[in-house]
PDB file of C-alpha atoms and ligand atoms in Angstrom:
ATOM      1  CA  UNK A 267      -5.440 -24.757  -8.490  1.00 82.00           C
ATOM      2  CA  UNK A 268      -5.151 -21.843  -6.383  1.00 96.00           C
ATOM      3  CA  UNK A 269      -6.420 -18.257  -5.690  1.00 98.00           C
ATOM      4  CA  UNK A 270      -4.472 -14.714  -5.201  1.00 98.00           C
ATOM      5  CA  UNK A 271      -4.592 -13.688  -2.386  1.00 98.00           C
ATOM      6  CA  UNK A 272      -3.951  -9.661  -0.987  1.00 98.00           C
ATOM      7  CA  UNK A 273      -3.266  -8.552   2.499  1.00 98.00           C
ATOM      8  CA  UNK A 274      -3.596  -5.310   4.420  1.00 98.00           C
ATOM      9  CA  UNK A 275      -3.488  -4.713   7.966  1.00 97.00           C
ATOM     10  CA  UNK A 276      -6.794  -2.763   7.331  1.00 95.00           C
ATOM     11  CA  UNK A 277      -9.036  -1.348   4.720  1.00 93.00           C
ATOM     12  CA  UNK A 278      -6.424   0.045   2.718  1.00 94.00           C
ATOM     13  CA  UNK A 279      -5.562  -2.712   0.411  1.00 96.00           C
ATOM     14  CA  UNK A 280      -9.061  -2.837  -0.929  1.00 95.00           C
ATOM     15  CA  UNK A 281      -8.684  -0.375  -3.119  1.00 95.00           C
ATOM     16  CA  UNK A 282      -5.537  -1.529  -4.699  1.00 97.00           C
ATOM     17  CA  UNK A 283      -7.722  -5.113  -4.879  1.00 97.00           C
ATOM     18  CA  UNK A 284     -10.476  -2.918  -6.654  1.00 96.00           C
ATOM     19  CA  UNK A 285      -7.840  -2.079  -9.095  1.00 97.00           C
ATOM     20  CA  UNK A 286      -6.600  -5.129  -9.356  1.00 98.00           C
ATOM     21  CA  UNK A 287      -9.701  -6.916  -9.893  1.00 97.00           C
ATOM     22  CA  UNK A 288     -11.230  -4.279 -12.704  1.00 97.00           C
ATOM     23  CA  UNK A 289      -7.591  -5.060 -14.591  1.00 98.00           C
ATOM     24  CA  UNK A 290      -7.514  -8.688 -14.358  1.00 98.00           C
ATOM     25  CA  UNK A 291     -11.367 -10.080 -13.564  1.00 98.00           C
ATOM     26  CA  UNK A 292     -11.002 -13.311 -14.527  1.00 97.00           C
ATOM     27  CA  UNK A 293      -8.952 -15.027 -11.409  1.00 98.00           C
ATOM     28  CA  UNK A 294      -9.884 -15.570  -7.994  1.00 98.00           C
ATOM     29  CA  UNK A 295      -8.924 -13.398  -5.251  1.00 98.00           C
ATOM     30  CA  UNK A 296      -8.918 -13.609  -1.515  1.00 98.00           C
ATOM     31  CA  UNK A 297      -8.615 -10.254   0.113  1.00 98.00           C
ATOM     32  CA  UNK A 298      -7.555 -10.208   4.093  1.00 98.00           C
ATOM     33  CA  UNK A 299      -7.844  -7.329   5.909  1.00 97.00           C
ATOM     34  CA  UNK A 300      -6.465  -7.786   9.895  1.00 98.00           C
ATOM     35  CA  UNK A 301      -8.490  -4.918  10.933  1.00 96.00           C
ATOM     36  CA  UNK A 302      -8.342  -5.886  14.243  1.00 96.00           C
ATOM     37  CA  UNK A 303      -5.620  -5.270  14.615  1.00 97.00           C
ATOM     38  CA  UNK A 304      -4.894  -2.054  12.263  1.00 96.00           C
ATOM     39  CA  UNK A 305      -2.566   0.245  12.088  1.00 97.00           C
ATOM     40  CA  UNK A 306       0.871  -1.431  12.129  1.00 98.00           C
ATOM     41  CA  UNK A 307       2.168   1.548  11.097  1.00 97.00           C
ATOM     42  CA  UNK A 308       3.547   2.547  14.620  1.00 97.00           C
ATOM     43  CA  UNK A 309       4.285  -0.683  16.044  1.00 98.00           C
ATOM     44  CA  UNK A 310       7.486  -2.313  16.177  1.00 98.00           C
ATOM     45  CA  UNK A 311       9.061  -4.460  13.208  1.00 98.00           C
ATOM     46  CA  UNK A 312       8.880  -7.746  14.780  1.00 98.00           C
ATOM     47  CA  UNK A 313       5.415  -7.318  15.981  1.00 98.00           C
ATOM     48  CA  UNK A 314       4.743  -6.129  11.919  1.00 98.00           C
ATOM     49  CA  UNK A 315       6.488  -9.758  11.245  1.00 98.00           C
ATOM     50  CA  UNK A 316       4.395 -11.442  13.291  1.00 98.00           C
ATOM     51  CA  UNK A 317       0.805 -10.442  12.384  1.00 98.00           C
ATOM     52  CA  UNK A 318       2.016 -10.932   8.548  1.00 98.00           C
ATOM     53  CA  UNK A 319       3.079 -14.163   9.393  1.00 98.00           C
ATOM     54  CA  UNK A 320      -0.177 -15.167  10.510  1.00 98.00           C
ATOM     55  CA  UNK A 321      -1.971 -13.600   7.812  1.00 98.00           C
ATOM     56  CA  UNK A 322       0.391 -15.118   4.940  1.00 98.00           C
ATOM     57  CA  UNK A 323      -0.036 -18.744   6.598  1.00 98.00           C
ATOM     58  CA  UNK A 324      -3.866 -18.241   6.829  1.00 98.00           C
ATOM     59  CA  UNK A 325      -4.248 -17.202   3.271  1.00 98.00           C
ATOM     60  CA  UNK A 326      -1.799 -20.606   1.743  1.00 98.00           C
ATOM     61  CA  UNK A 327      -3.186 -22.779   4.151  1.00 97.00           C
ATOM     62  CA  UNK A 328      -7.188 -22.090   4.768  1.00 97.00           C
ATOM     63  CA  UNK A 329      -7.859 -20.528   1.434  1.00 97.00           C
ATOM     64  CA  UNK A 330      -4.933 -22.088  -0.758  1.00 96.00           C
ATOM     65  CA  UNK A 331      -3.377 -18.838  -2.366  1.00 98.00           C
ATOM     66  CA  UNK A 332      -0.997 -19.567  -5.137  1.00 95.00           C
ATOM     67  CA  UNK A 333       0.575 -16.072  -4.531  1.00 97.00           C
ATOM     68  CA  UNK A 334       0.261 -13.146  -2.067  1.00 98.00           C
ATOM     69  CA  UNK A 335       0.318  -9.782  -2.686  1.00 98.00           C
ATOM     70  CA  UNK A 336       1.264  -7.750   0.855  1.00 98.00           C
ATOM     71  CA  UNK A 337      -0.968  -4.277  -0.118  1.00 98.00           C
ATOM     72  CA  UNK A 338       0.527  -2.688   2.789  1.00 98.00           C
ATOM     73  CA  UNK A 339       3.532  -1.066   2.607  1.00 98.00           C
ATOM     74  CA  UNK A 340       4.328  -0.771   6.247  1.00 98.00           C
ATOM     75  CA  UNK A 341       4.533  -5.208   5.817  1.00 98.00           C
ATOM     76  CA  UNK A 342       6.080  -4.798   2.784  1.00 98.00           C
ATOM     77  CA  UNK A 343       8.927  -2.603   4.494  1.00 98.00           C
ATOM     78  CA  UNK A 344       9.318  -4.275   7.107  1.00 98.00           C
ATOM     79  CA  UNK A 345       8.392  -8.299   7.091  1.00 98.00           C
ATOM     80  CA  UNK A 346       8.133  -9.128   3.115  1.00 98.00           C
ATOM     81  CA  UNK A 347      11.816 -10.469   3.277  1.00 98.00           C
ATOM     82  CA  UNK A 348      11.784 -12.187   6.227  1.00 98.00           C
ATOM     83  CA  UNK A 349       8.613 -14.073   4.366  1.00 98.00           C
ATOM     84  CA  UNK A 350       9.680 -14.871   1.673  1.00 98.00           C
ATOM     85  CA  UNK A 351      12.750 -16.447   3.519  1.00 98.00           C
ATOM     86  CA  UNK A 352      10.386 -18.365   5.963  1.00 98.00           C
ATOM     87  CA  UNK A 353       7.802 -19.027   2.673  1.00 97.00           C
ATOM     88  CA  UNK A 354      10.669 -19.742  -0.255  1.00 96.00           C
ATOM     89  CA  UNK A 355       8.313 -22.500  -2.274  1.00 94.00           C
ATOM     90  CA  UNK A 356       5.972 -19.672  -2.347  1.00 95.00           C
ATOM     91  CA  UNK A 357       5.363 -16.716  -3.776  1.00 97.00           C
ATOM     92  CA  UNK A 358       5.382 -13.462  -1.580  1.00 98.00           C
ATOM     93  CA  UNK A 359       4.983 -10.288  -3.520  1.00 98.00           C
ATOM     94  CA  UNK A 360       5.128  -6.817  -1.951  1.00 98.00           C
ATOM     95  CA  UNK A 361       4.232  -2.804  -3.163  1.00 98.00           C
ATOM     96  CA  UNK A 362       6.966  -0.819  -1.950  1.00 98.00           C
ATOM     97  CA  UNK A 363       8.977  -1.867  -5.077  1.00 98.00           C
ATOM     98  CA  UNK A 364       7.150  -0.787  -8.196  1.00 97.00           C
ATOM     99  CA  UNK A 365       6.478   2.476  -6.702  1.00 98.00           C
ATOM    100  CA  UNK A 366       9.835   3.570  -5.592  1.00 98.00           C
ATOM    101  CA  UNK A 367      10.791   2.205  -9.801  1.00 98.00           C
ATOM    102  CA  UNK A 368       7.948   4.731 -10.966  1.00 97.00           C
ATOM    103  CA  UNK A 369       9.746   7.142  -8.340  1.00 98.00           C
ATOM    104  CA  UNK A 370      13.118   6.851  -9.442  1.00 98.00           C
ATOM    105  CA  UNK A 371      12.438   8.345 -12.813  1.00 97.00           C
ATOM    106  CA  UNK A 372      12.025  12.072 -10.523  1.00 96.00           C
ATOM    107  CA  UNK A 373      14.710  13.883  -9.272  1.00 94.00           C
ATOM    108  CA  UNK A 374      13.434  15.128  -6.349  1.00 93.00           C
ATOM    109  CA  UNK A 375      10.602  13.106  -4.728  1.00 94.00           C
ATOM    110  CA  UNK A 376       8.833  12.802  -1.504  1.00 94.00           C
ATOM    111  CA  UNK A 377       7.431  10.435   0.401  1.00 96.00           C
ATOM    112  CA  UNK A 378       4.295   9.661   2.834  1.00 96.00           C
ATOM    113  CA  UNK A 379       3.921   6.901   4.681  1.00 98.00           C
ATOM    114  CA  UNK A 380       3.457   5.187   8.059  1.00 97.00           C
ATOM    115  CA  UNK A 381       5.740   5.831  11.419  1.00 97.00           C
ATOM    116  CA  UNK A 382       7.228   1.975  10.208  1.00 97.00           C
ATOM    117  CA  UNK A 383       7.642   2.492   6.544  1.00 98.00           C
ATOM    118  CA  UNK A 384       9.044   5.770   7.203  1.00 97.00           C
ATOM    119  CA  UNK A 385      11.779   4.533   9.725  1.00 97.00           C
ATOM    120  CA  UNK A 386      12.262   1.132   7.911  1.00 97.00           C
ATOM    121  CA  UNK A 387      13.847   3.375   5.248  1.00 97.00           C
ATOM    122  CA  UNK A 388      12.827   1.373   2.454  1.00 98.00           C
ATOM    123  CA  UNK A 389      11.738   3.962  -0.154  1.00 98.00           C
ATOM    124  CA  UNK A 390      14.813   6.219  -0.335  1.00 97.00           C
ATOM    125  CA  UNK A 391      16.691   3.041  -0.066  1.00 98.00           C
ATOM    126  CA  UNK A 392      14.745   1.370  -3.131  1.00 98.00           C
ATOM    127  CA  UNK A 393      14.355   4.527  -5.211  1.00 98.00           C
ATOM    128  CA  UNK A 394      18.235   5.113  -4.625  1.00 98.00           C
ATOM    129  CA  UNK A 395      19.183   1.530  -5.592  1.00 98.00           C
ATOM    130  CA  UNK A 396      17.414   2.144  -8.528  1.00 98.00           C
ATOM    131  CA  UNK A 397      18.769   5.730  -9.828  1.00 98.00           C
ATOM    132  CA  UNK A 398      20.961   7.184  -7.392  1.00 97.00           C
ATOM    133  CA  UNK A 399      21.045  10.488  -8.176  1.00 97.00           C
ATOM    134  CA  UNK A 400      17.271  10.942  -7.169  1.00 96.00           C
ATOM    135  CA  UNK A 401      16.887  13.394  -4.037  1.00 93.00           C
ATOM    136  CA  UNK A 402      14.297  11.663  -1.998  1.00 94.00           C
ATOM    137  CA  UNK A 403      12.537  13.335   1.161  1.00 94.00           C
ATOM    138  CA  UNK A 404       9.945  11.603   4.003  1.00 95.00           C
ATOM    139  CA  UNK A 405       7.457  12.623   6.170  1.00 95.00           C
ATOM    140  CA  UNK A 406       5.174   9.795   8.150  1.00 96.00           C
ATOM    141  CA  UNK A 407       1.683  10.743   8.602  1.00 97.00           C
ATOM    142  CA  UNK A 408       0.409   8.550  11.168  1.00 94.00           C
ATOM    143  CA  UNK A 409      -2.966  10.159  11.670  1.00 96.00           C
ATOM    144  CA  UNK A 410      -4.189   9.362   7.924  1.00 97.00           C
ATOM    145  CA  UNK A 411      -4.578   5.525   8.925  1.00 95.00           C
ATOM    146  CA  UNK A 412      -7.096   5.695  11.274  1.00 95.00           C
ATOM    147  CA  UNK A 413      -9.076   8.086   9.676  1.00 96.00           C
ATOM    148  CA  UNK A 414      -9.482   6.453   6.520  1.00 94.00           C
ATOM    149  CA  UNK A 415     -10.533   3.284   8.651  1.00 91.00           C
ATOM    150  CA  UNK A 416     -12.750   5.599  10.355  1.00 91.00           C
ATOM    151  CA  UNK A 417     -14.283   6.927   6.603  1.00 89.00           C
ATOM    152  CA  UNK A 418     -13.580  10.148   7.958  1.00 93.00           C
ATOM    153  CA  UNK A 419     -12.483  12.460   4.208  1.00 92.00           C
ATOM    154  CA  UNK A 420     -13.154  15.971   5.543  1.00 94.00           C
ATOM    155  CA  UNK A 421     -11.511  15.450   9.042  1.00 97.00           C
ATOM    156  CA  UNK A 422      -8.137  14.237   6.878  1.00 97.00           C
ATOM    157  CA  UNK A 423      -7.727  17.434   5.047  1.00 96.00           C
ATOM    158  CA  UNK A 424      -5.977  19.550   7.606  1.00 96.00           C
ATOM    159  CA  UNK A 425      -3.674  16.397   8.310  1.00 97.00           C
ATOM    160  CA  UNK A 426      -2.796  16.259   4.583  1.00 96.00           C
ATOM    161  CA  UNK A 427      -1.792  19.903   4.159  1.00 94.00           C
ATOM    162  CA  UNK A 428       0.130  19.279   7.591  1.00 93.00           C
ATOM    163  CA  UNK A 429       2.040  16.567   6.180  1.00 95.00           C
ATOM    164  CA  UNK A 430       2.315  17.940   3.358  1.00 92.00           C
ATOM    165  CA  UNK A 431       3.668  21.358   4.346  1.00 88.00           C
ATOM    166  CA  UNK A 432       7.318  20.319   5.183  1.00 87.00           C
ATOM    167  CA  UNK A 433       7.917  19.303   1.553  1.00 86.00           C
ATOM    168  CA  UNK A 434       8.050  23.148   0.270  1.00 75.00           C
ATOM    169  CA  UNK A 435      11.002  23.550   2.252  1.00 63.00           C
ATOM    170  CA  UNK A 436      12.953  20.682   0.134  1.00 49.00           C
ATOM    171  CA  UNK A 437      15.401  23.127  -1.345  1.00 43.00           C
ATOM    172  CA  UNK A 438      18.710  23.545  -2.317  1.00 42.00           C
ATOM    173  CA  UNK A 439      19.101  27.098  -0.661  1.00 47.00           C
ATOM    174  CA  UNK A 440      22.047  28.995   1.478  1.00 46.00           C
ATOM    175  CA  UNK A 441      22.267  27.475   5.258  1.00 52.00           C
ATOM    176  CA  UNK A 442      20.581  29.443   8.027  1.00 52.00           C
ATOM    177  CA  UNK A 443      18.167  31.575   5.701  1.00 46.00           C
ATOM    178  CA  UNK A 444      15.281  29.586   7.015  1.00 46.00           C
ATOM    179  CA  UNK A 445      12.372  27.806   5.261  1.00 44.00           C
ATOM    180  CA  UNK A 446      11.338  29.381   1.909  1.00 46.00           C
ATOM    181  CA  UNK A 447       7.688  28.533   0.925  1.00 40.00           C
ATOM    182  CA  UNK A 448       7.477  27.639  -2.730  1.00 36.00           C
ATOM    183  CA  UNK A 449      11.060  27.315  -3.195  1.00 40.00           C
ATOM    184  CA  UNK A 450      13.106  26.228  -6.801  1.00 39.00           C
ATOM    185  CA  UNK A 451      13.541  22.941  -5.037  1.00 55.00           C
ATOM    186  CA  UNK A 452      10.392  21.778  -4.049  1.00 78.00           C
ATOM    187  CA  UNK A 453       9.607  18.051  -4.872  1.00 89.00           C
ATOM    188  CA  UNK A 454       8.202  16.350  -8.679  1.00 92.00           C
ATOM    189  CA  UNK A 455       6.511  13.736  -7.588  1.00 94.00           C
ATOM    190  CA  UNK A 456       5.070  12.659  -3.934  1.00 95.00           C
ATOM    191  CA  UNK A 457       4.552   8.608  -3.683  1.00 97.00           C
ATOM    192  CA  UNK A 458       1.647   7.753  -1.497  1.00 98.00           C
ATOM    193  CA  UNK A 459       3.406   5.645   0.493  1.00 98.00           C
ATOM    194  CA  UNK A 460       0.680   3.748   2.257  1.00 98.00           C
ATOM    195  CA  UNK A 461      -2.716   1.895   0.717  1.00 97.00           C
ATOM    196  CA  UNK A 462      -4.499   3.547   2.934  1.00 96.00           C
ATOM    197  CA  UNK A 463      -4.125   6.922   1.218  1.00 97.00           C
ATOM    198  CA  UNK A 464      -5.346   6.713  -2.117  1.00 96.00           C
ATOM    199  CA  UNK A 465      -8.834   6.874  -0.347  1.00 95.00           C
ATOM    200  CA  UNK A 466      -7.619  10.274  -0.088  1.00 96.00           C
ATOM    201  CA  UNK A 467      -6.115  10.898  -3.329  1.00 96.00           C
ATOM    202  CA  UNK A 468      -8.327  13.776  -3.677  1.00 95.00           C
ATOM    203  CA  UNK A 469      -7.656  15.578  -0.832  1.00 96.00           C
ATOM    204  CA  UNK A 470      -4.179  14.980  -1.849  1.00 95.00           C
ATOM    205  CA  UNK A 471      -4.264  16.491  -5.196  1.00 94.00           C
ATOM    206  CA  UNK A 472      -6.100  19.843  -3.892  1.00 92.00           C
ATOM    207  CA  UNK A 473      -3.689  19.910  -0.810  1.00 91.00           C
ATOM    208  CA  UNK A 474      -0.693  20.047  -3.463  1.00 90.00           C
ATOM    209  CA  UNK A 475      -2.319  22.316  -5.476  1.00 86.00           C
ATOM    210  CA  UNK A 476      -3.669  24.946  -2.872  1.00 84.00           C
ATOM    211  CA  UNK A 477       0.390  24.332  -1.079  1.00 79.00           C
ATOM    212  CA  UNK A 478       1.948  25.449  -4.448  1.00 77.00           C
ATOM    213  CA  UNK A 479       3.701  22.306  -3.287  1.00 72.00           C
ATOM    214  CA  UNK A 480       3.125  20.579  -7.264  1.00 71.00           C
ATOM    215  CA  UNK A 481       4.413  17.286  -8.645  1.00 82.00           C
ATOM    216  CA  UNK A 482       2.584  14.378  -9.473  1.00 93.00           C
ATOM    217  CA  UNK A 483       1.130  12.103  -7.333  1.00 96.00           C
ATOM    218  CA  UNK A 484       2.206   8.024  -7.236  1.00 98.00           C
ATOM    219  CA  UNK A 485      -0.375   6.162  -6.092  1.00 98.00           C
ATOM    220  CA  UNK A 486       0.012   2.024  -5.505  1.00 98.00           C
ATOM    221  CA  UNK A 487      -3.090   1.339  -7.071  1.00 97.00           C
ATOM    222  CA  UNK A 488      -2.486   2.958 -10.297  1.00 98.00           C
ATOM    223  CA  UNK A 489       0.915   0.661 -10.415  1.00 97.00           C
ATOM    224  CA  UNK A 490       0.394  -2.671  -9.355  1.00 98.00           C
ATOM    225  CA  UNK A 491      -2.434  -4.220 -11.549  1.00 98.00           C
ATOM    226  CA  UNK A 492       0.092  -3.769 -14.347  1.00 97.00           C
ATOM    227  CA  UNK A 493       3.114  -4.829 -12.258  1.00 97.00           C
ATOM    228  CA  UNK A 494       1.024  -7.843 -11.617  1.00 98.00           C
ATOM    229  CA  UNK A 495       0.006  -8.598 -14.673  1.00 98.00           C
ATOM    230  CA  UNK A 496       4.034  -8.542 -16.458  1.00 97.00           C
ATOM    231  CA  UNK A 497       4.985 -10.875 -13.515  1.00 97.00           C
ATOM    232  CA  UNK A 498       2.098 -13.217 -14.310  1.00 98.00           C
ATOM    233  CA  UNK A 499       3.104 -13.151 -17.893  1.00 98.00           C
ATOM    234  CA  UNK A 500       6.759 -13.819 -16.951  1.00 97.00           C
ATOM    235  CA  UNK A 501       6.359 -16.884 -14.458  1.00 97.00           C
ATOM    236  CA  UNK A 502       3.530 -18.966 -16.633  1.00 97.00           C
ATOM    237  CA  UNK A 503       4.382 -21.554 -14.429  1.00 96.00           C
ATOM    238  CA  UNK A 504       2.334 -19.490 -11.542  1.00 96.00           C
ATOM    239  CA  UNK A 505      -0.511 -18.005 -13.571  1.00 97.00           C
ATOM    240  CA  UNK A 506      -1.713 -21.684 -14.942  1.00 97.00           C
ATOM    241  CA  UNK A 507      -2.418 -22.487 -11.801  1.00 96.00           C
ATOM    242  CA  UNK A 508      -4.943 -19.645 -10.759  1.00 97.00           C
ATOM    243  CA  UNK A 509      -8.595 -20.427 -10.662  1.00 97.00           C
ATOM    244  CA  UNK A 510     -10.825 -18.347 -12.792  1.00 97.00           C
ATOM    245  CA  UNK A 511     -14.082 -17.868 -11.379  1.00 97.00           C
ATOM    246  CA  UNK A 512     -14.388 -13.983 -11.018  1.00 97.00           C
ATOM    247  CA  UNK A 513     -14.654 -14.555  -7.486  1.00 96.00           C
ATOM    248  CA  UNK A 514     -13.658 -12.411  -4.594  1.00 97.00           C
ATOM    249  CA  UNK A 515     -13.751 -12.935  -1.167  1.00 97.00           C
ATOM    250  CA  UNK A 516     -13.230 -10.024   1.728  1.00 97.00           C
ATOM    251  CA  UNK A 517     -12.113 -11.352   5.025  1.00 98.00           C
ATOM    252  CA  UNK A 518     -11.595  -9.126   8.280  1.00 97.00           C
ATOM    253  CA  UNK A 519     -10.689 -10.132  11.659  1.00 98.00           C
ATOM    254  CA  UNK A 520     -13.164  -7.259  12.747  1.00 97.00           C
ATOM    255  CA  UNK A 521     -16.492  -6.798  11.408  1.00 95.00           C
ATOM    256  CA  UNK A 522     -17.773  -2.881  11.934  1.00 87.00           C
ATOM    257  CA  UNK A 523     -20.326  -1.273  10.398  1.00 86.00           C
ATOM    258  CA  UNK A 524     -17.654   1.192   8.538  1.00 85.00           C
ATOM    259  CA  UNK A 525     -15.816  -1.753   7.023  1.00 87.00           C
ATOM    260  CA  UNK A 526     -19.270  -2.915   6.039  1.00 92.00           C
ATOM    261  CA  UNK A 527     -19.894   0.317   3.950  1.00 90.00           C
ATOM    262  CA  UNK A 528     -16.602   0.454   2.440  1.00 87.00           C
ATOM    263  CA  UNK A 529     -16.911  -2.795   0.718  1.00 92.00           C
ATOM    264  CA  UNK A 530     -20.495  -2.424   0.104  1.00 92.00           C
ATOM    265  CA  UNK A 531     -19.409   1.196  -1.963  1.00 90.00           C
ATOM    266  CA  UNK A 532     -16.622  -0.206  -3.174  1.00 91.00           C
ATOM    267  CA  UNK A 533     -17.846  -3.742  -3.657  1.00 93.00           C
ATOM    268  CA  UNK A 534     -21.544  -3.746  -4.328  1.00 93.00           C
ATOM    269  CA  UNK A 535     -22.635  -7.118  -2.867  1.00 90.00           C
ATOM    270  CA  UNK A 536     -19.227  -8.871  -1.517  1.00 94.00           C
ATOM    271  CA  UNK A 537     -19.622  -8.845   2.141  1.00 94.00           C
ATOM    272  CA  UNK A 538     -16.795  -8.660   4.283  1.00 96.00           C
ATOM    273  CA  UNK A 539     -16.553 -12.355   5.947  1.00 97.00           C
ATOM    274  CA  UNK A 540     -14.979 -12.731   9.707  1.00 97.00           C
ATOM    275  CA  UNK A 541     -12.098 -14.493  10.998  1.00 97.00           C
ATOM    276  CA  UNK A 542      -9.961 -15.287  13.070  1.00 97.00           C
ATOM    277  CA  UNK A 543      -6.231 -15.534  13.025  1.00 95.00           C
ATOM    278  CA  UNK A 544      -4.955 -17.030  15.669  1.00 78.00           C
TER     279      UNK A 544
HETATM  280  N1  DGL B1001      -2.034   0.228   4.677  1.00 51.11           N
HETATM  281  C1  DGL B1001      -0.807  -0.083   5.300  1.00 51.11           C
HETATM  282  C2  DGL B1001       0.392   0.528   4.628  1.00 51.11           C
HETATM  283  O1  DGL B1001       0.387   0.606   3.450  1.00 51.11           O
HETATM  284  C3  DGL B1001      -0.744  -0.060   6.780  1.00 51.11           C
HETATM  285  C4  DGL B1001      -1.170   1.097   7.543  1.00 51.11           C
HETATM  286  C5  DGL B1001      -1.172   0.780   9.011  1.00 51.11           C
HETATM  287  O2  DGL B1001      -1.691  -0.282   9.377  1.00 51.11           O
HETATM  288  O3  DGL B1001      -0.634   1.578   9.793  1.00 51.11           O
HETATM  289  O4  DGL B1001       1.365   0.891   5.212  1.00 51.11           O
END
């Protein structure tokens, strides 16, 4: 019998987890947060493969996962593959996926997401694979990480709108007339391409608003708990084995007093547990 178990270098899988959880209560989950060492976003992919490694083998072997969701794009990009080879009699999911399949039904979309995810490629690669005729544009926004560790909302918003700001420029317009704010081309939907910034979605939906920049906003935890759920129903085999106690667990690999209010507001009582992973 076995629990599921989600992974994040940081904070930012919790709240996919809390979306998770409210949509499917009755299993037990096992969230693992390395935020010791947080971001991975800028560091390199085998260093990415490493730390995931670690994480994945704590979470089968000390707290018997029967599947493991990576809620971290950057690991998803750029280790989830090379897990699931080293892992194959176990289950390995990631989050990139399902949102580049809700992206895929734009025609012009951009993307945020970390220095790694960005240069990994994987989103225009997945959303292309998927529909190929989709016009996909990127833009990594590496100071978003650390300030959502730090619970810092008002010190994001210029960051947001700067990160933002290169996707009115997206159009199809006549070479050398320079960039034209608002343009016909600018993008339908922008996929938050890290779980770290849906603790932001706010700030996201007035920067796109107050930008004239538009489109609608794809956001990981609004996707997986029903991605997860169809996958459960279509490998039985996996779901019978869950546990269903309604519990979850938080583990960190660094206990400060800001991860301790995040999970308390997000959480109520669950307090986050240290470890140690290597
Ligand atoms: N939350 C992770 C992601 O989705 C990682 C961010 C980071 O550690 O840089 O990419």
């Amino acid at each position: 019998m076995a629990k599921i178990g989600i992974f994040d270098s940081g904070i930012g899988g919790l709240v996919v987890t809390k979306a998770i959880t409210k949509a499917l209560p009755k299993y037990d989950y096992v969230y693992l947060g390395d935020t010791q060492r947080v971001p991975y976003g800028p560091r390199s992919a085998k260093v990415v493969q490493d730390f995931t490694r670690e994480a994945v083998k704590y979470l089968f072997e000390k707290e018997n996962c029967g599947l493991i969701i990576l809620a971290c794009n950057t690991a998803s990009a750029r280790a989830l593959r090379k897990m699931q080879k080293e892992f194959p009699s176990k289950k390995i999911l990631g989050v990139l996926i399902p949102a580049a399949e809700d992206a895929a039904k734009f025609k012009k979309v951009g993307v945020i997401g970390t220095a790694g995810t960005v240069a990994s490629n994987s989103f225009p690669r997945e959303i292309k694979k998927i529909n190929k005729y989709v016009k996909v544009f990127q833009n990594p926004a590496p100071m978003l990480v650390p300030l959502a560790e730090a619970g810092e909302r008002k010190a994001a918003i210029p960051f947001i709108k700067q990160y933002l700001a290169p996707f009115l420029y997206k159009s199809r317009r006549p070479k050398g007339s320079g960039p034209r704010p608002n343009a016909s081309g600018k993008i339908e939907a922008l996929v938050l391409g890290c779980t770290h910034y849906p603790i932001f979605k706010r700030e996201f939906e007035l920067a796109l608003r107050s930008l004239g920049v538009g489109g609608k906003i794809i956001s990981q935890d609004e996707i997986i708990p029903e991605k997860l759920k169809d996958y459960l129903k279509r490998h039985p085999e996996i779901e019978k084995k869950l546990t269903r106690n309604k519990n979850v667990k938080i583990l960190v690999t660094d206990k400060t007093k800001t991860i301790e209010k995040l999970t308390r507001d997000w959480f109520g009582k669950i307090k986050p547990k240290l470890i140690s992973l290597s």
